[in-house]
Structure formats: structure tokens, C-alpha cells
């Protein structure tokens, strides 16, 4: 089945810094999402981005489907950005959504 | 607009007791439905998914089962809970063609 790998597993930054999170996937996919899991466990949708680039405030994401990776950029980090970031992907023939193992981001004031 | 409801939010159950977690979706028809489990500090493991009423695919052999008695209702069950069933359970849905997926608030299950 499809494999999804995220890097780095952990990232500690000072407030105001920029960061790049990476998601690699092993097969051709037709959807790709980024989520932020808050301290209460809720998964917040950040981007649905099967291909191309999207931006939402300080966050942006790029997916290069032909090269099987996606990047999440966080600029001017704030302490509220802390938490775990997951990418998830799937393909229609299997009807599954598979998650990467996540990147734990800690933003220090 | 579409919404997803999952309950209860927290649950403490003794070993050997039964389990029933319910998830319902509003505002859409024929959704794909999913159950995930997250152990403490870990990623999300896909347990079951369903593309229609009565159609359940199991990803991991385990002590749990799932059912979809109605189009927008997905139930996770166990006849006898084990300590290893403790975790955070999340229900999710997306539309046909594998559109964006949305998650419920989750149920934190502790088996004692």
C-alpha cells in the first residue's frame, strides 16, 4: 500500500522563525491534505492540495504530485502554531486516507 | 453545510466490557466514512472505512468491529474491551471522488 513519510519528526523554533515541513508519498495520489492537531486532539484542516500551491495567511503549501512530495511552510511562527502537523493522502482505487507519522512543532516565546 | 458528530468525548470502561462509539454526518449523502485510532504520542492508524451502507473494509485485525446501518451513521464496537484498546478514536468523512476529509472531535477511550 501507499507509504507516507513526514520530516522532520520534531522541530523546535523560536517565535518569529520560519519553517518548512515535508511530506513524501510512495505512489501516485489524487488527494493530499495537511492538518494541525491542537492540544485537545482535534484535527484542523489546513489545506486540501492535490497539486499546486495555496496560501492562507502565514501558512502556504505546495504539492508536486509528479515528484511525490508536498511542503507546508509556516512563516513568522507564533506559539499557537505549536502542535502536531499531519499530511494525509489516498487514491481512489483503494478508498483509503493514509496519514504520515506527523511533525511535532514546538514554538518557544 | 456538512457537519460530523462523534460521541462521547471521553469514556472510561473496564476490561471486558462492551463498546459502542457513534459517528453521524449531516448535510451530505453517500459519504465515505472512516474510523481511526491514535495511541498516545503516535500517528493515526486507519481501522475501518466504508463507501456505502453495509460495506465495511477492515485495515487491521483486532478486537473491534464497525457497522454502517444507515447512510450517514458509522458505529465502532467491541464485545469485550482489552487494555490495548485504549486510545483516541476519530471518525472522518469525505465525498465521492476523495474530496477533502473532515474529522469529528474524537473520543478518548481509557480501558481500566
PDB file of C-alpha atoms in Angstrom:
ATOM      1  CA  UNK A   1       0.000   0.000   0.000  1.00  0.00           C
ATOM      2  CA  UNK A   2       0.864   3.625  -0.149  1.00  0.00           C
ATOM      3  CA  UNK A   3       3.550   4.904   2.244  1.00  0.00           C
ATOM      4  CA  UNK A   4       3.562   8.436   3.638  1.00  0.00           C
ATOM      5  CA  UNK A   5       6.658   9.835   5.321  1.00  0.00           C
ATOM      6  CA  UNK A   6       6.970  13.159   7.100  1.00  0.00           C
ATOM      7  CA  UNK A   7      10.083  15.066   8.098  1.00  0.00           C
ATOM      8  CA  UNK A   8      11.393  16.235  10.403  1.00  0.00           C
ATOM      9  CA  UNK A   9       9.699  14.268  13.209  1.00  0.00           C
ATOM     10  CA  UNK A  10      10.346  17.074  15.683  1.00  0.00           C
ATOM     11  CA  UNK A  11      11.059  20.768  15.215  1.00  0.00           C
ATOM     12  CA  UNK A  12      11.765  23.363  17.912  1.00  0.00           C
ATOM     13  CA  UNK A  13      11.848  27.011  16.890  1.00  0.00           C
ATOM     14  CA  UNK A  14      11.797  30.456  18.409  1.00  0.00           C
ATOM     15  CA  UNK A  15       8.776  32.640  17.899  1.00  0.00           C
ATOM     16  CA  UNK A  16       9.084  34.557  14.651  1.00  0.00           C
ATOM     17  CA  UNK A  17      11.062  31.899  12.809  1.00  0.00           C
ATOM     18  CA  UNK A  18      10.025  30.284   9.538  1.00  0.00           C
ATOM     19  CA  UNK A  19       9.687  26.534   8.993  1.00  0.00           C
ATOM     20  CA  UNK A  20       9.235  24.001   6.235  1.00  0.00           C
ATOM     21  CA  UNK A  21       7.600  20.625   6.804  1.00  0.00           C
ATOM     22  CA  UNK A  22       7.878  17.891   4.199  1.00  0.00           C
ATOM     23  CA  UNK A  23       5.607  15.002   3.192  1.00  0.00           C
ATOM     24  CA  UNK A  24       6.781  12.281   0.787  1.00  0.00           C
ATOM     25  CA  UNK A  25       4.442   9.660  -0.628  1.00  0.00           C
ATOM     26  CA  UNK A  26       5.259   6.460  -2.427  1.00  0.00           C
ATOM     27  CA  UNK A  27       2.623   6.303  -5.136  1.00  0.00           C
ATOM     28  CA  UNK A  28       0.506   8.462  -7.394  1.00  0.00           C
ATOM     29  CA  UNK A  29      -2.295  10.018  -5.393  1.00  0.00           C
ATOM     30  CA  UNK A  30      -5.378  12.066  -6.133  1.00  0.00           C
ATOM     31  CA  UNK A  31      -5.674  13.915  -2.862  1.00  0.00           C
ATOM     32  CA  UNK A  32      -3.323  15.425  -0.314  1.00  0.00           C
ATOM     33  CA  UNK A  33      -4.248  17.217   2.891  1.00  0.00           C
ATOM     34  CA  UNK A  34      -2.418  18.979   5.697  1.00  0.00           C
ATOM     35  CA  UNK A  35      -3.853  19.006   9.232  1.00  0.00           C
ATOM     36  CA  UNK A  36      -2.891  20.630  12.505  1.00  0.00           C
ATOM     37  CA  UNK A  37      -3.743  18.648  15.636  1.00  0.00           C
ATOM     38  CA  UNK A  38      -4.392  21.002  18.528  1.00  0.00           C
ATOM     39  CA  UNK A  39      -3.650  20.189  22.199  1.00  0.00           C
ATOM     40  CA  UNK A  40      -7.180  18.801  22.622  1.00  0.00           C
ATOM     41  CA  UNK A  41      -6.644  16.313  19.825  1.00  0.00           C
ATOM     42  CA  UNK A  42      -8.875  17.966  17.269  1.00  0.00           C
ATOM     43  CA  UNK A  43      -7.685  17.802  13.675  1.00  0.00           C
ATOM     44  CA  UNK A  44      -7.903  21.181  11.985  1.00  0.00           C
ATOM     45  CA  UNK A  45      -7.963  21.233   8.191  1.00  0.00           C
ATOM     46  CA  UNK A  46      -5.199  23.445   6.832  1.00  0.00           C
ATOM     47  CA  UNK A  47      -5.026  22.670   3.124  1.00  0.00           C
ATOM     48  CA  UNK A  48      -6.576  20.322   0.609  1.00  0.00           C
ATOM     49  CA  UNK A  49      -3.907  20.411  -2.076  1.00  0.00           C
ATOM     50  CA  UNK A  50      -3.619  17.513  -4.564  1.00  0.00           C
ATOM     51  CA  UNK A  51      -1.326  19.711  -6.685  1.00  0.00           C
ATOM     52  CA  UNK A  52      -0.110  23.275  -6.996  1.00  0.00           C
ATOM     53  CA  UNK A  53       0.305  25.966  -4.363  1.00  0.00           C
ATOM     54  CA  UNK A  54      -2.126  27.521  -1.891  1.00  0.00           C
ATOM     55  CA  UNK A  55      -1.714  30.194   0.741  1.00  0.00           C
ATOM     56  CA  UNK A  56      -3.735  31.076   3.815  1.00  0.00           C
ATOM     57  CA  UNK A  57      -2.267  33.889   5.859  1.00  0.00           C
ATOM     58  CA  UNK A  58       1.110  32.866   7.284  1.00  0.00           C
ATOM     59  CA  UNK A  59       0.711  29.324   6.005  1.00  0.00           C
ATOM     60  CA  UNK A  60       1.224  28.037   2.499  1.00  0.00           C
ATOM     61  CA  UNK A  61       1.535  24.622   0.898  1.00  0.00           C
ATOM     62  CA  UNK A  62       2.894  23.210  -2.323  1.00  0.00           C
ATOM     63  CA  UNK A  63       2.331  19.751  -3.768  1.00  0.00           C
ATOM     64  CA  UNK A  64       4.397  18.419  -6.664  1.00  0.00           C
ATOM     65  CA  UNK A  65       2.423  15.297  -7.491  1.00  0.00           C
ATOM     66  CA  UNK A  66       4.775  14.126 -10.265  1.00  0.00           C
ATOM     67  CA  UNK A  67       7.672  14.086  -7.776  1.00  0.00           C
ATOM     68  CA  UNK A  68       5.501  12.699  -4.941  1.00  0.00           C
ATOM     69  CA  UNK A  69       6.010  15.300  -2.259  1.00  0.00           C
ATOM     70  CA  UNK A  70       4.271  18.179  -0.538  1.00  0.00           C
ATOM     71  CA  UNK A  71       5.647  21.023   1.579  1.00  0.00           C
ATOM     72  CA  UNK A  72       3.981  23.081   4.293  1.00  0.00           C
ATOM     73  CA  UNK A  73       5.503  26.486   5.011  1.00  0.00           C
ATOM     74  CA  UNK A  74       4.876  28.400   8.217  1.00  0.00           C
ATOM     75  CA  UNK A  75       6.183  31.946   8.341  1.00  0.00           C
ATOM     76  CA  UNK A  76       6.626  34.196  11.387  1.00  0.00           C
ATOM     77  CA  UNK A  77       5.789  31.347  13.776  1.00  0.00           C
ATOM     78  CA  UNK A  78       3.635  32.018  16.822  1.00  0.00           C
ATOM     79  CA  UNK A  79       3.307  29.935  19.990  1.00  0.00           C
ATOM     80  CA  UNK A  80      -0.205  28.995  18.893  1.00  0.00           C
ATOM     81  CA  UNK A  81       1.316  27.203  15.892  1.00  0.00           C
ATOM     82  CA  UNK A  82       2.657  24.539  18.250  1.00  0.00           C
ATOM     83  CA  UNK A  83       1.245  21.056  17.880  1.00  0.00           C
ATOM     84  CA  UNK A  84       1.477  18.142  15.521  1.00  0.00           C
ATOM     85  CA  UNK A  85       1.169  18.592  11.771  1.00  0.00           C
ATOM     86  CA  UNK A  86      -0.019  15.676   9.677  1.00  0.00           C
ATOM     87  CA  UNK A  87      -0.209  15.111   5.975  1.00  0.00           C
ATOM     88  CA  UNK A  88      -2.635  12.533   4.620  1.00  0.00           C
ATOM     89  CA  UNK A  89      -3.200  11.151   1.182  1.00  0.00           C
ATOM     90  CA  UNK A  90      -5.008   8.498  -0.757  1.00  0.00           C
ATOM     91  CA  UNK A  91      -6.020   7.267  -4.166  1.00  0.00           C
ATOM     92  CA  UNK A  92      -9.441   6.459  -5.482  1.00  0.00           C
ATOM     93  CA  UNK A  93      -8.860   2.806  -6.309  1.00  0.00           C
ATOM     94  CA  UNK A  94      -8.436   1.946  -2.625  1.00  0.00           C
ATOM     95  CA  UNK A  95     -10.798   4.458  -0.974  1.00  0.00           C
ATOM     96  CA  UNK A  96      -8.349   4.981   1.863  1.00  0.00           C
ATOM     97  CA  UNK A  97      -6.828   8.026   3.511  1.00  0.00           C
ATOM     98  CA  UNK A  98      -3.398   7.255   4.927  1.00  0.00           C
ATOM     99  CA  UNK A  99      -1.593   9.514   7.381  1.00  0.00           C
ATOM    100  CA  UNK A 100       2.068  10.250   7.828  1.00  0.00           C
ATOM    101  CA  UNK A 101       3.548   9.939  11.315  1.00  0.00           C
ATOM    102  CA  UNK A 102       3.463  13.696  11.832  1.00  0.00           C
ATOM    103  CA  UNK A 103       5.854  16.548  12.676  1.00  0.00           C
ATOM    104  CA  UNK A 104       5.737  17.829  16.250  1.00  0.00           C
ATOM    105  CA  UNK A 105       6.335  21.588  16.145  1.00  0.00           C
ATOM    106  CA  UNK A 106       7.210  23.487  19.313  1.00  0.00           C
ATOM    107  CA  UNK A 107       7.375  27.281  19.129  1.00  0.00           C
ATOM    108  CA  UNK A 108       9.131  28.904  22.089  1.00  0.00           C
ATOM    109  CA  UNK A 109       8.388  32.517  23.118  1.00  0.00           C
TER     110      UNK A 109
ATOM    111  CA  UNK B   1     -23.165  22.861   5.325  1.00  0.00           C
ATOM    112  CA  UNK B   2     -21.823  19.478   6.303  1.00  0.00           C
ATOM    113  CA  UNK B   3     -21.091  18.585   9.901  1.00  0.00           C
ATOM    114  CA  UNK B   4     -19.816  15.495  11.647  1.00  0.00           C
ATOM    115  CA  UNK B   5     -20.803  14.474  15.162  1.00  0.00           C
ATOM    116  CA  UNK B   6     -18.945  11.990  17.303  1.00  0.00           C
ATOM    117  CA  UNK B   7     -19.743  10.951  20.853  1.00  0.00           C
ATOM    118  CA  UNK B   8     -18.980  10.544  23.644  1.00  0.00           C
ATOM    119  CA  UNK B   9     -15.966  12.840  24.044  1.00  0.00           C
ATOM    120  CA  UNK B  10     -14.433  10.753  26.818  1.00  0.00           C
ATOM    121  CA  UNK B  11     -15.111   7.269  28.048  1.00  0.00           C
ATOM    122  CA  UNK B  12     -13.669   5.102  30.813  1.00  0.00           C
ATOM    123  CA  UNK B  13     -14.570   1.436  30.544  1.00  0.00           C
ATOM    124  CA  UNK B  14     -13.489  -1.673  32.461  1.00  0.00           C
ATOM    125  CA  UNK B  15     -11.670  -4.506  30.740  1.00  0.00           C
ATOM    126  CA  UNK B  16     -14.138  -6.992  29.285  1.00  0.00           C
ATOM    127  CA  UNK B  17     -16.980  -4.522  28.894  1.00  0.00           C
ATOM    128  CA  UNK B  18     -18.621  -3.778  25.512  1.00  0.00           C
ATOM    129  CA  UNK B  19     -18.048  -0.627  23.477  1.00  0.00           C
ATOM    130  CA  UNK B  20     -20.160   1.384  21.086  1.00  0.00           C
ATOM    131  CA  UNK B  21     -18.965   4.671  19.581  1.00  0.00           C
ATOM    132  CA  UNK B  22     -21.221   6.504  17.177  1.00  0.00           C
ATOM    133  CA  UNK B  23     -20.485   8.917  14.366  1.00  0.00           C
ATOM    134  CA  UNK B  24     -23.043  10.721  12.234  1.00  0.00           C
ATOM    135  CA  UNK B  25     -22.672  13.091   9.310  1.00  0.00           C
ATOM    136  CA  UNK B  26     -25.172  15.768   8.316  1.00  0.00           C
ATOM    137  CA  UNK B  27     -25.617  17.700   5.113  1.00  0.00           C
ATOM    138  CA  UNK B  28     -24.303  15.179   2.606  1.00  0.00           C
ATOM    139  CA  UNK B  29     -25.304  11.902   1.012  1.00  0.00           C
ATOM    140  CA  UNK B  30     -23.340   8.708   0.418  1.00  0.00           C
ATOM    141  CA  UNK B  31     -20.175   9.843   2.190  1.00  0.00           C
ATOM    142  CA  UNK B  32     -17.068   7.722   2.609  1.00  0.00           C
ATOM    143  CA  UNK B  33     -16.697   7.112   6.342  1.00  0.00           C
ATOM    144  CA  UNK B  34     -13.576   6.259   8.341  1.00  0.00           C
ATOM    145  CA  UNK B  35     -12.550   5.214  11.858  1.00  0.00           C
ATOM    146  CA  UNK B  36      -9.012   5.961  13.052  1.00  0.00           C
ATOM    147  CA  UNK B  37      -7.205   5.276  16.312  1.00  0.00           C
ATOM    148  CA  UNK B  38      -4.356   7.316  17.743  1.00  0.00           C
ATOM    149  CA  UNK B  39      -2.228   5.948  20.560  1.00  0.00           C
ATOM    150  CA  UNK B  40      -0.630   8.496  22.888  1.00  0.00           C
ATOM    151  CA  UNK B  41       2.070  10.456  21.087  1.00  0.00           C
ATOM    152  CA  UNK B  42       1.629   8.490  17.877  1.00  0.00           C
ATOM    153  CA  UNK B  43       0.162   8.862  14.414  1.00  0.00           C
ATOM    154  CA  UNK B  44      -3.300   7.968  13.139  1.00  0.00           C
ATOM    155  CA  UNK B  45      -3.969   4.346  12.269  1.00  0.00           C
ATOM    156  CA  UNK B  46      -6.815   3.595   9.872  1.00  0.00           C
ATOM    157  CA  UNK B  47      -9.096   0.954  11.411  1.00  0.00           C
ATOM    158  CA  UNK B  48     -12.134   0.759   9.112  1.00  0.00           C
ATOM    159  CA  UNK B  49     -13.568   2.555   6.126  1.00  0.00           C
ATOM    160  CA  UNK B  50     -16.904   2.346   4.365  1.00  0.00           C
ATOM    161  CA  UNK B  51     -18.025   3.506   0.926  1.00  0.00           C
ATOM    162  CA  UNK B  52     -21.701   2.636   1.444  1.00  0.00           C
ATOM    163  CA  UNK B  53     -24.349   1.102   3.704  1.00  0.00           C
ATOM    164  CA  UNK B  54     -23.261  -2.316   4.913  1.00  0.00           C
ATOM    165  CA  UNK B  55     -19.888  -2.044   3.136  1.00  0.00           C
ATOM    166  CA  UNK B  56     -17.044  -2.208   5.656  1.00  0.00           C
ATOM    167  CA  UNK B  57     -13.347  -2.658   4.955  1.00  0.00           C
ATOM    168  CA  UNK B  58     -11.074  -3.579   7.841  1.00  0.00           C
ATOM    169  CA  UNK B  59      -7.463  -2.492   7.807  1.00  0.00           C
ATOM    170  CA  UNK B  60      -6.063  -4.110  10.921  1.00  0.00           C
ATOM    171  CA  UNK B  61      -7.098  -7.398  12.578  1.00  0.00           C
ATOM    172  CA  UNK B  62      -8.178  -6.505  16.077  1.00  0.00           C
ATOM    173  CA  UNK B  63     -10.728  -6.660  18.820  1.00  0.00           C
ATOM    174  CA  UNK B  64     -13.001  -4.110  17.143  1.00  0.00           C
ATOM    175  CA  UNK B  65     -15.718  -4.133  14.505  1.00  0.00           C
ATOM    176  CA  UNK B  66     -17.571  -1.464  12.557  1.00  0.00           C
ATOM    177  CA  UNK B  67     -21.046  -1.190  11.102  1.00  0.00           C
ATOM    178  CA  UNK B  68     -22.883   1.250   8.870  1.00  0.00           C
ATOM    179  CA  UNK B  69     -26.597   0.719   9.434  1.00  0.00           C
ATOM    180  CA  UNK B  70     -27.597   3.976   7.727  1.00  0.00           C
ATOM    181  CA  UNK B  71     -26.034   6.108   5.005  1.00  0.00           C
ATOM    182  CA  UNK B  72     -24.659   8.726   7.392  1.00  0.00           C
ATOM    183  CA  UNK B  73     -24.076   6.637  10.513  1.00  0.00           C
ATOM    184  CA  UNK B  74     -20.892   4.756  11.352  1.00  0.00           C
ATOM    185  CA  UNK B  75     -20.527   2.718  14.545  1.00  0.00           C
ATOM    186  CA  UNK B  76     -17.395   1.288  16.145  1.00  0.00           C
ATOM    187  CA  UNK B  77     -17.965  -1.632  18.508  1.00  0.00           C
ATOM    188  CA  UNK B  78     -16.299  -4.203  20.662  1.00  0.00           C
ATOM    189  CA  UNK B  79     -17.816  -7.128  22.557  1.00  0.00           C
ATOM    190  CA  UNK B  80     -15.050  -7.227  25.179  1.00  0.00           C
ATOM    191  CA  UNK B  81     -12.566  -4.404  25.605  1.00  0.00           C
ATOM    192  CA  UNK B  82      -8.858  -5.011  26.178  1.00  0.00           C
ATOM    193  CA  UNK B  83      -6.384  -2.670  27.869  1.00  0.00           C
ATOM    194  CA  UNK B  84      -4.713  -2.246  24.478  1.00  0.00           C
ATOM    195  CA  UNK B  85      -7.925  -0.753  23.060  1.00  0.00           C
ATOM    196  CA  UNK B  86      -7.252   2.469  24.971  1.00  0.00           C
ATOM    197  CA  UNK B  87      -6.624   5.452  22.724  1.00  0.00           C
ATOM    198  CA  UNK B  88      -8.099   8.386  20.884  1.00  0.00           C
ATOM    199  CA  UNK B  89     -10.690   7.378  18.281  1.00  0.00           C
ATOM    200  CA  UNK B  90     -11.531   9.675  15.404  1.00  0.00           C
ATOM    201  CA  UNK B  91     -14.280   9.444  12.833  1.00  0.00           C
ATOM    202  CA  UNK B  92     -13.953  11.145   9.446  1.00  0.00           C
ATOM    203  CA  UNK B  93     -15.836  11.572   6.187  1.00  0.00           C
ATOM    204  CA  UNK B  94     -15.228  12.710   2.662  1.00  0.00           C
ATOM    205  CA  UNK B  95     -17.208  12.744  -0.543  1.00  0.00           C
ATOM    206  CA  UNK B  96     -17.129  10.571  -3.622  1.00  0.00           C
ATOM    207  CA  UNK B  97     -14.008  11.122  -5.686  1.00  0.00           C
ATOM    208  CA  UNK B  98     -11.974  11.522  -2.492  1.00  0.00           C
ATOM    209  CA  UNK B  99     -12.519  15.132  -1.786  1.00  0.00           C
ATOM    210  CA  UNK B 100     -11.358  16.914   1.345  1.00  0.00           C
ATOM    211  CA  UNK B 101     -11.807  14.878   4.528  1.00  0.00           C
ATOM    212  CA  UNK B 102     -13.238  16.248   7.769  1.00  0.00           C
ATOM    213  CA  UNK B 103     -12.885  14.837  11.256  1.00  0.00           C
ATOM    214  CA  UNK B 104     -15.071  14.630  14.323  1.00  0.00           C
ATOM    215  CA  UNK B 105     -13.952  15.837  17.731  1.00  0.00           C
ATOM    216  CA  UNK B 106     -12.747  12.386  18.755  1.00  0.00           C
ATOM    217  CA  UNK B 107     -13.413  10.044  21.684  1.00  0.00           C
ATOM    218  CA  UNK B 108     -10.735   9.477  24.274  1.00  0.00           C
ATOM    219  CA  UNK B 109     -11.191   5.900  25.499  1.00  0.00           C
ATOM    220  CA  UNK B 110      -9.451   4.605  28.602  1.00  0.00           C
ATOM    221  CA  UNK B 111      -9.810   0.916  29.403  1.00  0.00           C
ATOM    222  CA  UNK B 112      -9.092   0.173  33.064  1.00  0.00           C
TER     223      UNK B 112
END
